[in-house]
Amino acid sequence: MRQGSILRKLGVLLAVGLAAGVITDVAAAHNVRFGGSLTARFISETNVFKGRVTSTNDACEPGRRVAVFRVRSGPDLRVASDLTDSLGRWRLVYNARAGDYYAKVLRRDIGPGDHDHICIGIRTTTFDIPPRCGNGKIEAGEA
């Protein structure tokens, strides 16, 4: 066998190998979205907002920043935030005034490198905190 023929075959094999590697890298980079839910409630006796982030992927639950907002004219006011624990639970103390509130968690990418593994952002429905008297209880005529 001639030397030129061997080098030519080696070059072809190298080119095919490089092309396969590029195609494999393109195929390996992908996008995946993980759904979830966010709960929130306010306990007026203790001035505590609490809830939980759940997801179809357990990695989307811990370490998420949950922010609580008060609805107002203009941009809503972020009143407090907390990080979820290992089970997705969150809890924060805030002396909330009467009004409408909601909780929100932003999207997060948990995929390595070029992989987009997206934990979706979630917003709760708006819930009302009624007026309270000094002891934290809702009195007759205040609701």
PDB file of C-alpha atoms in Angstrom:
ATOM      1  CA  MET A   1       0.000   0.000   0.000  1.00  0.00           C
ATOM      2  CA  ARG A   2       1.309   3.425  -0.860  1.00  0.00           C
ATOM      3  CA  GLN A   3       1.987   6.063   1.774  1.00  0.00           C
ATOM      4  CA  GLY A   4      -0.258   8.684   0.077  1.00  0.00           C
ATOM      5  CA  SER A   5      -3.197   6.280   0.183  1.00  0.00           C
ATOM      6  CA  ILE A   6      -2.742   5.670   3.928  1.00  0.00           C
ATOM      7  CA  LEU A   7      -2.532   9.394   4.654  1.00  0.00           C
ATOM      8  CA  ARG A   8      -5.615  10.055   2.534  1.00  0.00           C
ATOM      9  CA  LYS A   9      -7.608   7.366   4.409  1.00  0.00           C
ATOM     10  CA  LEU A  10      -6.377   8.706   7.734  1.00  0.00           C
ATOM     11  CA  GLY A  11      -7.480  12.218   6.722  1.00  0.00           C
ATOM     12  CA  VAL A  12     -10.934  10.964   5.734  1.00  0.00           C
ATOM     13  CA  LEU A  13     -11.290   9.090   9.035  1.00  0.00           C
ATOM     14  CA  LEU A  14     -10.227  12.180  10.963  1.00  0.00           C
ATOM     15  CA  ALA A  15     -12.717  14.382   9.096  1.00  0.00           C
ATOM     16  CA  VAL A  16     -15.560  11.898   9.673  1.00  0.00           C
ATOM     17  CA  GLY A  17     -14.672  11.653  13.364  1.00  0.00           C
ATOM     18  CA  LEU A  18     -14.637  15.431  13.785  1.00  0.00           C
ATOM     19  CA  ALA A  19     -17.969  15.764  11.983  1.00  0.00           C
ATOM     20  CA  ALA A  20     -19.516  13.087  14.176  1.00  0.00           C
ATOM     21  CA  GLY A  21     -18.239  14.858  17.281  1.00  0.00           C
ATOM     22  CA  VAL A  22     -19.782  18.162  16.205  1.00  0.00           C
ATOM     23  CA  ILE A  23     -23.096  16.495  15.401  1.00  0.00           C
ATOM     24  CA  THR A  24     -23.072  14.707  18.752  1.00  0.00           C
ATOM     25  CA  ASP A  25     -22.413  17.989  20.607  1.00  0.00           C
ATOM     26  CA  VAL A  26     -25.268  19.709  18.799  1.00  0.00           C
ATOM     27  CA  ALA A  27     -27.605  16.811  19.530  1.00  0.00           C
ATOM     28  CA  ALA A  28     -26.526  16.686  23.186  1.00  0.00           C
ATOM     29  CA  ALA A  29     -27.338  20.372  23.826  1.00  0.00           C
ATOM     30  CA  HIS A  30     -31.073  20.505  24.483  1.00  0.00           C
ATOM     31  CA  ASN A  31     -33.825  22.407  26.266  1.00  0.00           C
ATOM     32  CA  VAL A  32     -36.049  20.886  28.946  1.00  0.00           C
ATOM     33  CA  ARG A  33     -38.676  22.761  30.976  1.00  0.00           C
ATOM     34  CA  PHE A  34     -39.856  21.527  34.368  1.00  0.00           C
ATOM     35  CA  GLY A  35     -43.306  22.553  35.560  1.00  0.00           C
ATOM     36  CA  GLY A  36     -44.209  23.278  39.126  1.00  0.00           C
ATOM     37  CA  SER A  37     -46.435  25.091  41.569  1.00  0.00           C
ATOM     38  CA  LEU A  38     -46.071  27.672  44.307  1.00  0.00           C
ATOM     39  CA  THR A  39     -48.330  27.987  47.341  1.00  0.00           C
ATOM     40  CA  ALA A  40     -48.570  30.926  49.716  1.00  0.00           C
ATOM     41  CA  ARG A  41     -50.666  31.842  52.707  1.00  0.00           C
ATOM     42  CA  PHE A  42     -50.573  34.407  55.516  1.00  0.00           C
ATOM     43  CA  ILE A  43     -51.093  33.534  59.178  1.00  0.00           C
ATOM     44  CA  SER A  44     -52.214  36.780  60.799  1.00  0.00           C
ATOM     45  CA  GLU A  45     -51.727  35.629  64.418  1.00  0.00           C
ATOM     46  CA  THR A  46     -47.968  35.233  63.860  1.00  0.00           C
ATOM     47  CA  ASN A  47     -47.421  37.610  60.884  1.00  0.00           C
ATOM     48  CA  VAL A  48     -46.014  34.716  58.857  1.00  0.00           C
ATOM     49  CA  PHE A  49     -46.170  34.153  55.110  1.00  0.00           C
ATOM     50  CA  LYS A  50     -45.431  30.536  54.245  1.00  0.00           C
ATOM     51  CA  GLY A  51     -45.755  28.089  51.417  1.00  0.00           C
ATOM     52  CA  ARG A  52     -44.002  25.577  49.220  1.00  0.00           C
ATOM     53  CA  VAL A  53     -42.458  25.219  45.777  1.00  0.00           C
ATOM     54  CA  THR A  54     -43.112  21.844  44.135  1.00  0.00           C
ATOM     55  CA  SER A  55     -41.885  20.655  40.762  1.00  0.00           C
ATOM     56  CA  THR A  56     -41.799  17.709  38.406  1.00  0.00           C
ATOM     57  CA  ASN A  57     -38.010  17.747  39.030  1.00  0.00           C
ATOM     58  CA  ASP A  58     -36.867  17.624  42.675  1.00  0.00           C
ATOM     59  CA  ALA A  59     -33.806  19.761  41.839  1.00  0.00           C
ATOM     60  CA  CYS A  60     -36.155  22.699  41.158  1.00  0.00           C
ATOM     61  CA  GLU A  61     -37.422  22.843  44.757  1.00  0.00           C
ATOM     62  CA  PRO A  62     -34.494  23.698  47.097  1.00  0.00           C
ATOM     63  CA  GLY A  63     -32.667  27.012  47.116  1.00  0.00           C
ATOM     64  CA  ARG A  64     -35.270  29.015  45.163  1.00  0.00           C
ATOM     65  CA  ARG A  65     -35.823  32.675  46.073  1.00  0.00           C
ATOM     66  CA  VAL A  66     -39.510  33.320  46.841  1.00  0.00           C
ATOM     67  CA  ALA A  67     -40.557  36.974  46.944  1.00  0.00           C
ATOM     68  CA  VAL A  68     -43.813  38.332  48.360  1.00  0.00           C
ATOM     69  CA  PHE A  69     -45.304  41.422  46.701  1.00  0.00           C
ATOM     70  CA  ARG A  70     -48.006  43.891  47.777  1.00  0.00           C
ATOM     71  CA  VAL A  71     -50.219  45.050  44.927  1.00  0.00           C
ATOM     72  CA  ARG A  72     -50.348  48.824  44.521  1.00  0.00           C
ATOM     73  CA  SER A  73     -50.809  51.370  41.765  1.00  0.00           C
ATOM     74  CA  GLY A  74     -47.628  51.529  39.722  1.00  0.00           C
ATOM     75  CA  PRO A  75     -45.008  48.815  40.248  1.00  0.00           C
ATOM     76  CA  ASP A  76     -45.906  46.301  42.955  1.00  0.00           C
ATOM     77  CA  LEU A  77     -43.870  46.518  46.151  1.00  0.00           C
ATOM     78  CA  ARG A  78     -41.632  43.581  47.091  1.00  0.00           C
ATOM     79  CA  VAL A  79     -42.098  43.356  50.854  1.00  0.00           C
ATOM     80  CA  ALA A  80     -39.993  40.310  51.766  1.00  0.00           C
ATOM     81  CA  SER A  81     -38.247  37.227  50.381  1.00  0.00           C
ATOM     82  CA  ASP A  82     -36.894  33.885  51.537  1.00  0.00           C
ATOM     83  CA  LEU A  83     -35.012  30.864  50.135  1.00  0.00           C
ATOM     84  CA  THR A  84     -36.735  27.500  49.986  1.00  0.00           C
ATOM     85  CA  ASP A  85     -35.373  24.701  52.151  1.00  0.00           C
ATOM     86  CA  SER A  86     -34.409  21.206  50.949  1.00  0.00           C
ATOM     87  CA  LEU A  87     -38.100  20.267  50.588  1.00  0.00           C
ATOM     88  CA  GLY A  88     -39.133  23.466  48.817  1.00  0.00           C
ATOM     89  CA  ARG A  89     -40.744  25.022  51.905  1.00  0.00           C
ATOM     90  CA  TRP A  90     -40.363  28.721  52.655  1.00  0.00           C
ATOM     91  CA  ARG A  91     -41.382  30.931  55.568  1.00  0.00           C
ATOM     92  CA  LEU A  92     -40.943  34.599  56.380  1.00  0.00           C
ATOM     93  CA  VAL A  93     -42.166  36.990  59.033  1.00  0.00           C
ATOM     94  CA  TYR A  94     -43.628  40.289  57.861  1.00  0.00           C
ATOM     95  CA  ASN A  95     -46.153  42.576  59.564  1.00  0.00           C
ATOM     96  CA  ALA A  96     -48.427  42.882  56.531  1.00  0.00           C
ATOM     97  CA  ARG A  97     -50.850  45.764  56.133  1.00  0.00           C
ATOM     98  CA  ALA A  98     -54.289  45.101  54.749  1.00  0.00           C
ATOM     99  CA  GLY A  99     -54.234  44.674  50.993  1.00  0.00           C
ATOM    100  CA  ASP A 100     -53.666  42.277  48.116  1.00  0.00           C
ATOM    101  CA  TYR A 101     -50.500  40.180  48.003  1.00  0.00           C
ATOM    102  CA  TYR A 102     -48.950  37.464  45.856  1.00  0.00           C
ATOM    103  CA  ALA A 103     -45.776  35.358  45.894  1.00  0.00           C
ATOM    104  CA  LYS A 104     -43.439  34.759  42.988  1.00  0.00           C
ATOM    105  CA  VAL A 105     -40.418  32.588  42.207  1.00  0.00           C
ATOM    106  CA  LEU A 106     -38.237  33.304  39.169  1.00  0.00           C
ATOM    107  CA  ARG A 107     -37.174  30.773  36.528  1.00  0.00           C
ATOM    108  CA  ARG A 108     -33.879  28.994  37.089  1.00  0.00           C
ATOM    109  CA  ASP A 109     -31.572  27.025  34.789  1.00  0.00           C
ATOM    110  CA  ILE A 110     -30.250  23.898  36.518  1.00  0.00           C
ATOM    111  CA  GLY A 111     -28.648  22.331  33.427  1.00  0.00           C
ATOM    112  CA  PRO A 112     -24.882  21.973  33.073  1.00  0.00           C
ATOM    113  CA  GLY A 113     -23.066  23.750  30.241  1.00  0.00           C
ATOM    114  CA  ASP A 114     -25.109  24.084  27.055  1.00  0.00           C
ATOM    115  CA  HIS A 115     -28.010  22.111  28.498  1.00  0.00           C
ATOM    116  CA  ASP A 116     -31.005  24.292  29.294  1.00  0.00           C
ATOM    117  CA  HIS A 117     -32.893  22.563  32.102  1.00  0.00           C
ATOM    118  CA  ILE A 118     -35.341  25.283  33.089  1.00  0.00           C
ATOM    119  CA  CYS A 119     -37.332  25.370  36.317  1.00  0.00           C
ATOM    120  CA  ILE A 120     -40.217  27.610  35.273  1.00  0.00           C
ATOM    121  CA  GLY A 121     -41.045  30.843  37.063  1.00  0.00           C
ATOM    122  CA  ILE A 122     -44.283  30.723  39.038  1.00  0.00           C
ATOM    123  CA  ARG A 123     -46.655  33.362  40.454  1.00  0.00           C
ATOM    124  CA  THR A 124     -49.495  32.668  42.869  1.00  0.00           C
ATOM    125  CA  THR A 125     -52.922  34.167  42.478  1.00  0.00           C
ATOM    126  CA  THR A 126     -53.488  37.371  44.413  1.00  0.00           C
ATOM    127  CA  PHE A 127     -54.846  36.903  47.931  1.00  0.00           C
ATOM    128  CA  ASP A 128     -56.351  39.460  50.295  1.00  0.00           C
ATOM    129  CA  ILE A 129     -55.165  40.274  53.793  1.00  0.00           C
ATOM    130  CA  PRO A 130     -58.045  41.980  55.613  1.00  0.00           C
ATOM    131  CA  PRO A 131     -57.611  44.840  58.122  1.00  0.00           C
ATOM    132  CA  ARG A 132     -56.672  43.747  61.640  1.00  0.00           C
ATOM    133  CA  CYS A 133     -56.856  45.315  65.057  1.00  0.00           C
ATOM    134  CA  GLY A 134     -53.783  45.534  67.313  1.00  0.00           C
ATOM    135  CA  ASN A 135     -54.029  41.918  68.486  1.00  0.00           C
ATOM    136  CA  GLY A 136     -53.771  40.520  64.950  1.00  0.00           C
ATOM    137  CA  LYS A 137     -57.281  39.098  64.945  1.00  0.00           C
ATOM    138  CA  ILE A 138     -59.951  40.139  62.459  1.00  0.00           C
ATOM    139  CA  GLU A 139     -62.678  41.927  64.396  1.00  0.00           C
ATOM    140  CA  ALA A 140     -66.356  42.268  63.485  1.00  0.00           C
ATOM    141  CA  GLY A 141     -66.846  45.008  60.906  1.00  0.00           C
ATOM    142  CA  GLU A 142     -63.167  44.994  59.799  1.00  0.00           C
ATOM    143  CA  ALA A 143     -63.410  42.387  57.055  1.00  0.00           C
TER     144      ALA A 143
END
